[in-house]
Tab-separated table of C-alpha atoms in Angstrom:
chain	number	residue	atom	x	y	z
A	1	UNK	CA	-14.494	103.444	94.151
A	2	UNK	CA	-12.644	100.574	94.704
A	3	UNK	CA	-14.246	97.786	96.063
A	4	UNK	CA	-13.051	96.443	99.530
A	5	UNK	CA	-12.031	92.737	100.293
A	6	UNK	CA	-16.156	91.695	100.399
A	7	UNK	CA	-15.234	88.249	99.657
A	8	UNK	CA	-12.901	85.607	100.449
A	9	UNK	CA	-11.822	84.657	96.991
A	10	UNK	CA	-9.036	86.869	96.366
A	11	UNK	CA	-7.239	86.913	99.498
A	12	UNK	CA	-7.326	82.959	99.572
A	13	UNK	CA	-5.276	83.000	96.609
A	14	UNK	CA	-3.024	84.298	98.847
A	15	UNK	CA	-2.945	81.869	101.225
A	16	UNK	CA	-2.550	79.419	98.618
A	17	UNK	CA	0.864	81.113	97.663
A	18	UNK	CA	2.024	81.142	101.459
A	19	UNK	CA	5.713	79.533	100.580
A	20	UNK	CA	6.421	82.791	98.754
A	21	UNK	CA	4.948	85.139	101.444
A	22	UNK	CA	6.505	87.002	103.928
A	23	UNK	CA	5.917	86.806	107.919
A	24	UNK	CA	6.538	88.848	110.987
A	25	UNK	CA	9.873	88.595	113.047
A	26	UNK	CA	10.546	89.014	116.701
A	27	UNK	CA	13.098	91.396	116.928
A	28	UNK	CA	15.500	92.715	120.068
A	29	UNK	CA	15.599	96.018	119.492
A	30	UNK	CA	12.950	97.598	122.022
A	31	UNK	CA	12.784	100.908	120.110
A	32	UNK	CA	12.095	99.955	116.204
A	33	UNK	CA	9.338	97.318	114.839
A	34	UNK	CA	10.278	94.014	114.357
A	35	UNK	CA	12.296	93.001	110.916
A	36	UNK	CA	10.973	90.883	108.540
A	37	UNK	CA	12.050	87.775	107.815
A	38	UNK	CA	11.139	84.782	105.185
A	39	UNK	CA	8.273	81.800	105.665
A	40	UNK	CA	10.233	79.047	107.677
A	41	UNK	CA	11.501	81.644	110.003
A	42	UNK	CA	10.930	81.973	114.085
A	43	UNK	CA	7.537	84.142	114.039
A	44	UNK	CA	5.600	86.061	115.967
A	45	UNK	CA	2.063	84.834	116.374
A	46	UNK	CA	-0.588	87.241	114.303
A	47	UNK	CA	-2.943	86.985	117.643
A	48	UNK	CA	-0.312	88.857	119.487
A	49	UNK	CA	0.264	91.260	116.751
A	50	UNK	CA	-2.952	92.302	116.133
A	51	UNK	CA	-3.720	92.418	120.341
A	52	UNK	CA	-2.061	95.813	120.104
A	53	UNK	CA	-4.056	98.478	119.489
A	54	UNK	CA	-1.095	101.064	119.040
A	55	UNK	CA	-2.649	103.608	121.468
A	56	UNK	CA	-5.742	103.768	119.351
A	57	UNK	CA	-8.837	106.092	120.172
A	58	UNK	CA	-11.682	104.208	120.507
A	59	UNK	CA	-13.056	104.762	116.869
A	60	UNK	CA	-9.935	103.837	115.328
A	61	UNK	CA	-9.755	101.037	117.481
A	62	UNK	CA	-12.919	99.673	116.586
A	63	UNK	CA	-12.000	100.213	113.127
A	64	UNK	CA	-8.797	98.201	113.361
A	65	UNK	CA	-11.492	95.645	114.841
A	66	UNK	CA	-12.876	95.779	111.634
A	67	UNK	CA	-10.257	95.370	109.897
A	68	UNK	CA	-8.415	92.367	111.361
A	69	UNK	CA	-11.680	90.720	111.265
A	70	UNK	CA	-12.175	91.269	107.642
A	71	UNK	CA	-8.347	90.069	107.179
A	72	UNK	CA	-9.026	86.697	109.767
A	73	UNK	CA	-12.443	85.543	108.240
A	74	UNK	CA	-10.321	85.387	104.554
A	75	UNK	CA	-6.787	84.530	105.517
A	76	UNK	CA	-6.910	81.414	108.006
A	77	UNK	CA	-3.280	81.221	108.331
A	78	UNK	CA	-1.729	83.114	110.871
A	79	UNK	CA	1.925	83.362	108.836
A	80	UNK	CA	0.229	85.506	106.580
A	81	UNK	CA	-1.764	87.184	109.322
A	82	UNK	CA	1.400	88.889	110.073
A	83	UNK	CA	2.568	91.549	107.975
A	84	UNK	CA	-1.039	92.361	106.764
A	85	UNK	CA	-2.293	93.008	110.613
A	86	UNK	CA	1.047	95.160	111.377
A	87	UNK	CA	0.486	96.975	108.045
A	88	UNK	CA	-2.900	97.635	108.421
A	89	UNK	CA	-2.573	98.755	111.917
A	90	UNK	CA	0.448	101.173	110.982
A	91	UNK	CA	-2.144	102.128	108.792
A	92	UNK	CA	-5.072	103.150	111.006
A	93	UNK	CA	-2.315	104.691	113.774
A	94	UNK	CA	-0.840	107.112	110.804
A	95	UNK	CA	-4.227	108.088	109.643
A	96	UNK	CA	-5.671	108.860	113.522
A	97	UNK	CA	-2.873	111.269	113.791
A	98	UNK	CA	-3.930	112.820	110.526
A	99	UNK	CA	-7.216	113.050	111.721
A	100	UNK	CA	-6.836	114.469	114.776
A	101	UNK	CA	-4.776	117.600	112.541
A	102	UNK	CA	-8.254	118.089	110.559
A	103	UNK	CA	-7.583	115.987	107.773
A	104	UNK	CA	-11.016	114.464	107.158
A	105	UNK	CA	-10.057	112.161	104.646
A	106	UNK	CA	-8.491	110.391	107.259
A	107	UNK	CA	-11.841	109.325	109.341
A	108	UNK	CA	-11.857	105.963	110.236
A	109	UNK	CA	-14.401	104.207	107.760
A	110	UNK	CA	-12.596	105.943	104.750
A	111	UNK	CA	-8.925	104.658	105.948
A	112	UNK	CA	-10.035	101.150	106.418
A	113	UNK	CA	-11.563	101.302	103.272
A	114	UNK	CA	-8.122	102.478	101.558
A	115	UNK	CA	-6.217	99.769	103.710
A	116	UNK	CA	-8.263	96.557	102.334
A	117	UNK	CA	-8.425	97.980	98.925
A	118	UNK	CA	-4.472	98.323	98.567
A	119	UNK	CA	-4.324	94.643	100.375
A	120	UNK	CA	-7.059	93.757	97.454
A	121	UNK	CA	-4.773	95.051	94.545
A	122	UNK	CA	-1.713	93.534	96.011
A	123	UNK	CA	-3.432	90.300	96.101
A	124	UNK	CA	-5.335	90.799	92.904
A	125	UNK	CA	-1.896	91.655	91.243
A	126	UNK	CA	0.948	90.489	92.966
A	127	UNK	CA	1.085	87.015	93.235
A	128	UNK	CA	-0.172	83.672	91.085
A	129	UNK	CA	-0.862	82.809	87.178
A	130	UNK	CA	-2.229	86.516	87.215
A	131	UNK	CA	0.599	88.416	88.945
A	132	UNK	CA	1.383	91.645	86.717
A	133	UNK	CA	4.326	91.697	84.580
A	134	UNK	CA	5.879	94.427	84.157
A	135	UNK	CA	7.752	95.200	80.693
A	136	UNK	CA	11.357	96.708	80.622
A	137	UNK	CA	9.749	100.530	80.222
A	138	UNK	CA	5.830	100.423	82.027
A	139	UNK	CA	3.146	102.895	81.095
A	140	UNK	CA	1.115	103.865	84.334
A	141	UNK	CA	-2.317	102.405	83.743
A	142	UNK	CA	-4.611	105.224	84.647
A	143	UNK	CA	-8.070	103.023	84.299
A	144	UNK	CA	-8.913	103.960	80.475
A	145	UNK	CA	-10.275	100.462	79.430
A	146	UNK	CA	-9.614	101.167	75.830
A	147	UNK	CA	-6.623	101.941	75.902
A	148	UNK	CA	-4.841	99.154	78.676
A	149	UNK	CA	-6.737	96.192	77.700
A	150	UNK	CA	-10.063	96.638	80.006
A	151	UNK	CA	-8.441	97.960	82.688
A	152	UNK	CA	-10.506	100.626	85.125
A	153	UNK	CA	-8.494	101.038	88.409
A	154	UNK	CA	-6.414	104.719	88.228
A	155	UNK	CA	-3.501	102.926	89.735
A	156	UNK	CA	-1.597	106.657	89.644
A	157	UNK	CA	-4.772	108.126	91.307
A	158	UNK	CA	-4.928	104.881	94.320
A	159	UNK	CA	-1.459	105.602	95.395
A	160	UNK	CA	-1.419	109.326	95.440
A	161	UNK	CA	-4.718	108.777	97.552
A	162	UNK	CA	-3.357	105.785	99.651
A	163	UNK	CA	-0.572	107.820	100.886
A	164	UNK	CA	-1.534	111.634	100.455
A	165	UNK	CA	-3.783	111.098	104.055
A	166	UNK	CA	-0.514	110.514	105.681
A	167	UNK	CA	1.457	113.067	104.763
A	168	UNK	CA	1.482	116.341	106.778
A	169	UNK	CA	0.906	118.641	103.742
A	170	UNK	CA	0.567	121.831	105.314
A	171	UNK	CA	4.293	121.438	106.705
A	172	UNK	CA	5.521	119.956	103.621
A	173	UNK	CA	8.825	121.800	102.861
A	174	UNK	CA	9.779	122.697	99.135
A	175	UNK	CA	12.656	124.263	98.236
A	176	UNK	CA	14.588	125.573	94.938
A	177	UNK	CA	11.364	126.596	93.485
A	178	UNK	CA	13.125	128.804	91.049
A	179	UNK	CA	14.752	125.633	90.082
A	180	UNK	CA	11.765	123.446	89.984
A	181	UNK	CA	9.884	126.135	87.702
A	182	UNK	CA	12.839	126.369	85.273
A	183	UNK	CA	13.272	122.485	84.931
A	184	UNK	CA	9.632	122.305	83.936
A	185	UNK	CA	9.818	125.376	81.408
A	186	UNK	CA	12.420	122.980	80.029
A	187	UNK	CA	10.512	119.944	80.345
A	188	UNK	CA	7.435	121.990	78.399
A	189	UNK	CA	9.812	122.910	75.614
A	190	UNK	CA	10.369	119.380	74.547
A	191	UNK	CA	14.002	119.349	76.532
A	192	UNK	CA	14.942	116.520	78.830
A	193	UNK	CA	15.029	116.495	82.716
A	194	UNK	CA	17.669	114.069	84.757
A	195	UNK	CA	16.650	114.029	88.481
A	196	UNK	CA	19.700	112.940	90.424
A	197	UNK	CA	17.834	112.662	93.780
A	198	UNK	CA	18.691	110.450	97.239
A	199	UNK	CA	15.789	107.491	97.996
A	200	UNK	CA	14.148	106.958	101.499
A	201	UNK	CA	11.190	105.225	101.285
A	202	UNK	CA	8.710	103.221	98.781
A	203	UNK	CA	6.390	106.070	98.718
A	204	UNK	CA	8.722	108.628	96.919
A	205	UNK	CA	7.213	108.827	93.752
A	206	UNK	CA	4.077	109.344	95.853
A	207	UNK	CA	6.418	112.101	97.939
A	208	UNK	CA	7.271	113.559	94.613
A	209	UNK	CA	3.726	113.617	93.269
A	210	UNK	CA	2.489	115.437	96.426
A	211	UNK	CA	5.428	118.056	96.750
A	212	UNK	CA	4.290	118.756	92.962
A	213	UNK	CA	1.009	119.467	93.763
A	214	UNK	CA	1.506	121.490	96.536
A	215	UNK	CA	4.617	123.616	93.646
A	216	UNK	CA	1.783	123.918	91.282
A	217	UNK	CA	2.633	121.051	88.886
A	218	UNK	CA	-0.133	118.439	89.351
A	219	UNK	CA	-0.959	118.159	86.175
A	220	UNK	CA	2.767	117.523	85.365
A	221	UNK	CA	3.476	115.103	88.587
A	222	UNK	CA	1.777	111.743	86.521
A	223	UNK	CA	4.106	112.302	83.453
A	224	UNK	CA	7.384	111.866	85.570
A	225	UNK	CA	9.457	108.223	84.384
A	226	UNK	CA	11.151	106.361	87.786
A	227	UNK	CA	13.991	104.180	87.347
A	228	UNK	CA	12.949	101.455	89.000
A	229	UNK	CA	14.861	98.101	90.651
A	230	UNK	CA	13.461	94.505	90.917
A	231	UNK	CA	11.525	95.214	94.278
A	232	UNK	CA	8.792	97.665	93.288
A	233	UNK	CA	8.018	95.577	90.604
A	234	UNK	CA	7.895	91.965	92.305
A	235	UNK	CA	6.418	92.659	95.789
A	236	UNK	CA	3.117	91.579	96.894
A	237	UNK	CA	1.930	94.978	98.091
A	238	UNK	CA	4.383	96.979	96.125
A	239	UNK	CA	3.239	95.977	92.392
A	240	UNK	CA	-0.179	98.111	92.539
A	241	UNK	CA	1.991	101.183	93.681
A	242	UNK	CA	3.936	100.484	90.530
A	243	UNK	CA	1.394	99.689	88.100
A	244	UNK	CA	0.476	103.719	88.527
A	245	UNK	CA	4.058	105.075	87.899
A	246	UNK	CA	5.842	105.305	83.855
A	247	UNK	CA	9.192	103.248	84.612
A	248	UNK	CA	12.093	102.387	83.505
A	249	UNK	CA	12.252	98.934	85.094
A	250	UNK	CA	16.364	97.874	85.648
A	251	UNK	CA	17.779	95.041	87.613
A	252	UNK	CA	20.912	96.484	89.663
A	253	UNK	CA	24.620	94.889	89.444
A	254	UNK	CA	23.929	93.266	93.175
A	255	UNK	CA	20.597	91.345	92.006
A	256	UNK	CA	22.306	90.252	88.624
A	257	UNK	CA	25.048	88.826	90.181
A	258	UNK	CA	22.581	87.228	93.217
A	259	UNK	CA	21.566	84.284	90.835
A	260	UNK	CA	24.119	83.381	88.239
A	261	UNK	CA	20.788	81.129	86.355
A	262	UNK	CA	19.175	83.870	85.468
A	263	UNK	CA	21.788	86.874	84.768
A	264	UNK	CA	21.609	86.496	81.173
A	265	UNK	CA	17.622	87.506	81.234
A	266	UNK	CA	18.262	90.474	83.510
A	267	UNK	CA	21.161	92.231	81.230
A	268	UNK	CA	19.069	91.435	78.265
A	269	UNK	CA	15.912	93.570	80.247
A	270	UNK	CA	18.584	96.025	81.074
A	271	UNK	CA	19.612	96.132	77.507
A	272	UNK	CA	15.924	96.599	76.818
A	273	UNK	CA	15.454	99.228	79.835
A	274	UNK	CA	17.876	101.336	78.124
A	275	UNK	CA	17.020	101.519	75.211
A	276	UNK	CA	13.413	102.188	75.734
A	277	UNK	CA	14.587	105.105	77.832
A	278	UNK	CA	16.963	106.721	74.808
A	279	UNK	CA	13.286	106.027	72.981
A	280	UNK	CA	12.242	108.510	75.822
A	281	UNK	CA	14.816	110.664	75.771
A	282	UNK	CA	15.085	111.006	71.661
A	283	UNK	CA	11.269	111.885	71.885
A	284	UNK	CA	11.828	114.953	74.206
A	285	UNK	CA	10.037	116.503	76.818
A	286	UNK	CA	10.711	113.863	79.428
A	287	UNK	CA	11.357	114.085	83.219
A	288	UNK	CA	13.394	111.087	84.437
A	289	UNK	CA	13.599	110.641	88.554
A	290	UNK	CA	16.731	108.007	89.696
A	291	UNK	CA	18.685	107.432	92.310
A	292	UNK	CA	22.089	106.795	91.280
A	293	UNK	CA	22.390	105.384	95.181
A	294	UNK	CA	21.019	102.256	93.505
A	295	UNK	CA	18.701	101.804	96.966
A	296	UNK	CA	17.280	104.075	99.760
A	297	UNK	CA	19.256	105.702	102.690
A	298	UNK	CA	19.560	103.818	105.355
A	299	UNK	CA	19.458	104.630	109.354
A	300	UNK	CA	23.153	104.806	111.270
A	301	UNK	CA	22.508	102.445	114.658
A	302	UNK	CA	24.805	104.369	115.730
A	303	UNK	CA	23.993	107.800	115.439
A	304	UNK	CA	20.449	107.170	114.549
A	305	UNK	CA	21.020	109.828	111.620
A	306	UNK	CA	19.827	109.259	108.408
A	307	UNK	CA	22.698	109.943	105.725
A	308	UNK	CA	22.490	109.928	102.155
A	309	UNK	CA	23.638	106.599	100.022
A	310	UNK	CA	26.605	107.391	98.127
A	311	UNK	CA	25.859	107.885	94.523
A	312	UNK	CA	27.143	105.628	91.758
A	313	UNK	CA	29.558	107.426	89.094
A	314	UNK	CA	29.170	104.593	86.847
A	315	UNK	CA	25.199	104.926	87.257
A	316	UNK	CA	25.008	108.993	86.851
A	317	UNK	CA	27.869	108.523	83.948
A	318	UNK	CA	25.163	106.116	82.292
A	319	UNK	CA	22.682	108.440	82.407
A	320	UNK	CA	25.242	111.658	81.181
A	321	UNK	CA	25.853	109.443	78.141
A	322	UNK	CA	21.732	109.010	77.533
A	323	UNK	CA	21.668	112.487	77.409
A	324	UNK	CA	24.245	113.092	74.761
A	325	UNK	CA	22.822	110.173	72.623
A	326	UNK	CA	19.458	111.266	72.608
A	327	UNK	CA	20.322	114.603	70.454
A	328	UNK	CA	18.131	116.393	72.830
A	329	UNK	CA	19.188	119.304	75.425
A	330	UNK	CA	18.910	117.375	78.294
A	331	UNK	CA	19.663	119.332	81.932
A	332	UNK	CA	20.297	117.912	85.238
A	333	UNK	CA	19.205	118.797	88.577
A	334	UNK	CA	20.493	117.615	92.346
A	335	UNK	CA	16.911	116.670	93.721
A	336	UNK	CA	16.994	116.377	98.035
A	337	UNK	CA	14.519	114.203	99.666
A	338	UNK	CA	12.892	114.235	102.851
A	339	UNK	CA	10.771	110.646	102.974
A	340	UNK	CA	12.486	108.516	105.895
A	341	UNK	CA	10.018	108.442	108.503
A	342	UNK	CA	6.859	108.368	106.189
A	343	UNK	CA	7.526	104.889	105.299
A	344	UNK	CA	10.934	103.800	107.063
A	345	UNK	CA	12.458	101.465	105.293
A	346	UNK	CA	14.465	98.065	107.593
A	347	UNK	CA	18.173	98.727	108.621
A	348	UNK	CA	19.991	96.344	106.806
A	349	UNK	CA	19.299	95.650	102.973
A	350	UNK	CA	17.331	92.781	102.482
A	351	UNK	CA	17.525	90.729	99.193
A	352	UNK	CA	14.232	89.270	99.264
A	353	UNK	CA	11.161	91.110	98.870
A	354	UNK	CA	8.324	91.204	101.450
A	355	UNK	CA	9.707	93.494	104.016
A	356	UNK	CA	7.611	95.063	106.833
A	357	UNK	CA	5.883	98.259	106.304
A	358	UNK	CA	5.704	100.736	108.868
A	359	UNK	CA	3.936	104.398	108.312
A	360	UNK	CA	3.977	107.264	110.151
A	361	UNK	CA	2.327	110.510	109.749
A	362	UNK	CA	4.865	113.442	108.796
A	363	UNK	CA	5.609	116.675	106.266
A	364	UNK	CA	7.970	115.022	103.968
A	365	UNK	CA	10.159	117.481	101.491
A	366	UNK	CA	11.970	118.171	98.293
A	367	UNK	CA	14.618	120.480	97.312
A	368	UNK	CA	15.525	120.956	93.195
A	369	UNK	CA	19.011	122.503	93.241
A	370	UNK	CA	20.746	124.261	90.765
A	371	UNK	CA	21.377	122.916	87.014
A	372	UNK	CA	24.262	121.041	87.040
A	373	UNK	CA	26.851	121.803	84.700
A	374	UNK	CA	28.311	118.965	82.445
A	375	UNK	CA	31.821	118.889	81.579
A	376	UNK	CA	33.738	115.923	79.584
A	377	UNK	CA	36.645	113.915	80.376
A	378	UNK	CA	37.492	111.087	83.001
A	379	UNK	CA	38.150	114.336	85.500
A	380	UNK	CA	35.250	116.077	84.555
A	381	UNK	CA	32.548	113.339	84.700
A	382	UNK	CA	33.938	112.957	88.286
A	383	UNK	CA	33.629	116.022	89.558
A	384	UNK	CA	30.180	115.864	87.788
A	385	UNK	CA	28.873	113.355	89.948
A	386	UNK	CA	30.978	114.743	93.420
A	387	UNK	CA	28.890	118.104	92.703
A	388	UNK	CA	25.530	116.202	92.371
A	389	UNK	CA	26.138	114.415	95.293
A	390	UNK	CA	27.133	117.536	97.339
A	391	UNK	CA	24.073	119.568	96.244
A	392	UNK	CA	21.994	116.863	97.419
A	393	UNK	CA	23.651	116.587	100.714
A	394	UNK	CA	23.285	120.281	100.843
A	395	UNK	CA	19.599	120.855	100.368
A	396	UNK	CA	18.882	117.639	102.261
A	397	UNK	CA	19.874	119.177	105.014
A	398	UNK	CA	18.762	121.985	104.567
A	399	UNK	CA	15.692	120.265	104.532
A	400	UNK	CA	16.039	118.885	107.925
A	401	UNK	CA	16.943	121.819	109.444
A	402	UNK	CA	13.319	123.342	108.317
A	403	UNK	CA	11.136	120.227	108.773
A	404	UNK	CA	12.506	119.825	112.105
C-alpha cells in the first residue's frame, strides 16, 4: 500500500513551489463550481472552502475532517489550501454516493486513504528538482524496481484504483462488442489498432481501462498507447495518472505557437513523438487511443449539451499515413465516449495547467464502431475522417440515450 501524507516533508515542498501552483476562484455561476484561476488571482479563502461539507453523512464528514486536517497541519498556506480541500472533498462526496450503492471499497477510511496518497504522488512527482520527466514515447512504470530504476509504486494499478470507486460499474454501458472483440483478434495477431475516439475528461484512459475490464480485456487494457498533450504530463496532480499510462507524449499546434522561445524544442519532441510511435507501429500488435479533437468536449452554456469536438483531418491524416509507413495492417475504429460528468472538465480551455477537479459518481461508456474503411486521395482522406467523426457522433449518442 501506498503510504499516506504521515509527514510534512513532502507536501512542504509544495508550498515552497506556491508561484507555480494553482488556487481556487470565485465564480458567478450559481449552478457549476468555481473556475480556476492562476496564483495572483482574486481567491476564495480555503477556510470557506473546506466549511462545506457537501451534504456529507456524518462518517464521511468526519472523514473529510480528517482529511483537511491532515492537508492544514502540512500546507500552512491557504492559496494552496484551495484546490487540494475542493478536490479532496469532491473526493469523499463521489465516493459516499458509491458507498451508499454497495461499493465497499468506497468506505470512508479507504477513500481518504486513496485521496492523500494521489495528493502524495502529485507532490512527490509533480513539481521541484524531482518533478518526473516524461520522454517523447513513456513506458507505464508498473513498480518492477529492476526494471524502472528502483521504482515500486504500480502507477497503472493507483489510477485504475483511484478512480474505479467512482465509477458506477454495474451501469457502465458498452457497445460494439463485436467490434471491440475483432479489433483485439487483430491486435493479438501482431496487426495495428487506431482508436479515433472523442475526449471528456482526464480519467479516460482510466474510463477505457474499466470499460475493458468489464468487455473481458483486462489483461489487454495496460498495453493500450495514449496520445498525449502537454497537460497530463506537466500538472501537479495529473503526472502520477500519467506515469501509469504507455504514451505518445505530443505538444499540439496551439501550445507550440503559445511561446515562440521554446517552439523549436516542442517540434523537435514531436519529431521524436512520431517517430517513436512508427517504432510502435513497425513492431506490430499495438493499440493506439487519440483524439484527433486535439482536447476534450466541452459543455454548450447554452444548451447545457455536451457535443463532440470536431476532429482534426490534418491530425487523423497523420495518423492514416503512420499506418501505411509502418508496413503493418493497421485498422481503424470510431471509438464513442461517455466520461463528462465523471470528471467534468472547466468551460472554456484554459492554457495553463492546474485546473479544478470536480468528480462525480456515474456509469461512464464506450462504443467501438465499425472498421473504418481507408480510401486514398485528397477526396478520399476527407470523407475518411467525415465518416469517423459521424460514427462517433453516432454511438455517442447512442450512448446517452442508454446511460440516461
Amino acid at each position: 500500500k501506498m503510504k499516506i501524507l504521515s509527514s510534512a516533508v513532502v507536501i512542504v515542498a509544495f508550498v515552497a513551489h506556491q508561484s507555480n501552483g494553482f488556487v481556487l476562484s470565485s465564480s458567478s455561476s450559481t449552478n457549476r463550481p468555481a473556475l480556476v484561476s492562476r496564483v495572483g488571482s482574486t481567491q476564495t479563502d480555503a477556510t470557506d472552502t473546506a466549511a462545506s461539507s457537501f451534504g456529507l453523512d456524518p462518517e464521511f464528514e468526519a472523514a473529510r475532517q480528517k482529511t483537511e486536517a491532515t492537508l492544514k497541519a502540512v500546507v500552512p498556506s491557504e492559496k494552496m489550501l484551495g484546490p487540494l480541500l475542493h478536490f479532496a472533498n469532491e473526493y469523499l462526496s463521489a465516493n459516499q454516493a458509491s458507498y451508499k450503492n454497495g461499493n465497499d471499497v468506497s468506505a470512508p477510511e479507504k477513500s481518504v486513504e486513496r485521496i492523500l496518497g494521489a495528493i502524495n504522488l502529485g507532490v512527490k512527482n509533480g513539481i521541484g528538482e524531482n518533478k518526473f520527466k516524461f520522454q517523447s514515447t513513456h513506458k507505464a512504470l508498473r513498480g518492477i524496481p529492476e526494471e524502472e530504476d528502483g521504482n515500486e509504486v504500480d502507477y497503472y494499478a493507483f489510477g485504475c484504483d483511484f478512480f474505479r470507486p467512482c465509477i458506477d460499474v454495474e451501469k457502465t454501458v458498452i457497445l460494439g462488442m463485436e467490434n471491440l472483440n475483432q479489433a483485439m483478434q487483430q491486435i493479438k495477431d501482431g496487426e495495428n489498432v487506431v482508436f479515433l475516439a472523442n475526449h471528456q475528461s482526464e480519467a479516460d484512459p482510466q474510463v477505457m481501462s474499466v470499460c475493458m475490464e468489464k468487455a473481458g480485456f483486462e489483461a489487454q487494457a495496460p498495453d493500450v498507447t495514449y496520445v498525449a498533450g502537454h497537460k497530463v504530463t506537466t500538472d501537479t496532480l495529473a503526472i502520477p495518472f500519467s506515469m501509469g499510462r504507455n504514451l505518445i507524449c505530443i505538444h499540439s499546434k496551439k501550445h507550440i505557437d503559445a511561446d515562440p522561445e521554446t517552439k523549436g524544442d516542442k517540434q523537435r519532441q514531436n519529431l521524436k513523438a512520431m517517430s517513436g510511435m512508427l517504432e510502435k507501429l513497425r513492431k506490430g500488435g499495438c493499440a493506439l487511443w487519440v483524439a484527433p479533437s486535439g482536447g476534450r468536449d466541452r459543455r454548450d452554456l447554452e444548451t447545457g449539451k455536451v457535443p463532440i469536438a470536431p476532429f482534426d483531418s490534418k491530425t487523423v491524416d497523420m495518423f492514416r499515413l503512420m499506418g501505411n509507413k509502418s508496413k503493418k495492417p493497421t485498422h481503424y475504429y470510431p471509438l464513442s465516449m461517455v466520461s463528462y460528468e465523471l470528471c467534468p472538465p472547466p468551460d472554456f480551455v484554459e492554457a495553463g495547467t492546474g485546473e479544478q477537479r470536480n468528480v462525480r459518481f456515474v456509469p461512464v461508456g464506450i462504443s467501438v464502431g465499425d472498421e473504418l474503411t481507408s480510401k486514398g486521395g485528397l477526396e478520399g482522406r476527407h470523407e475518411f475522417c467525415v465518416s469517423a467523426q459521424q460514427a462517433c457522433e453516432e454511438g455517442y449518442q447512442e450512448l446517452l440515450d442508454m446511460i440516461e
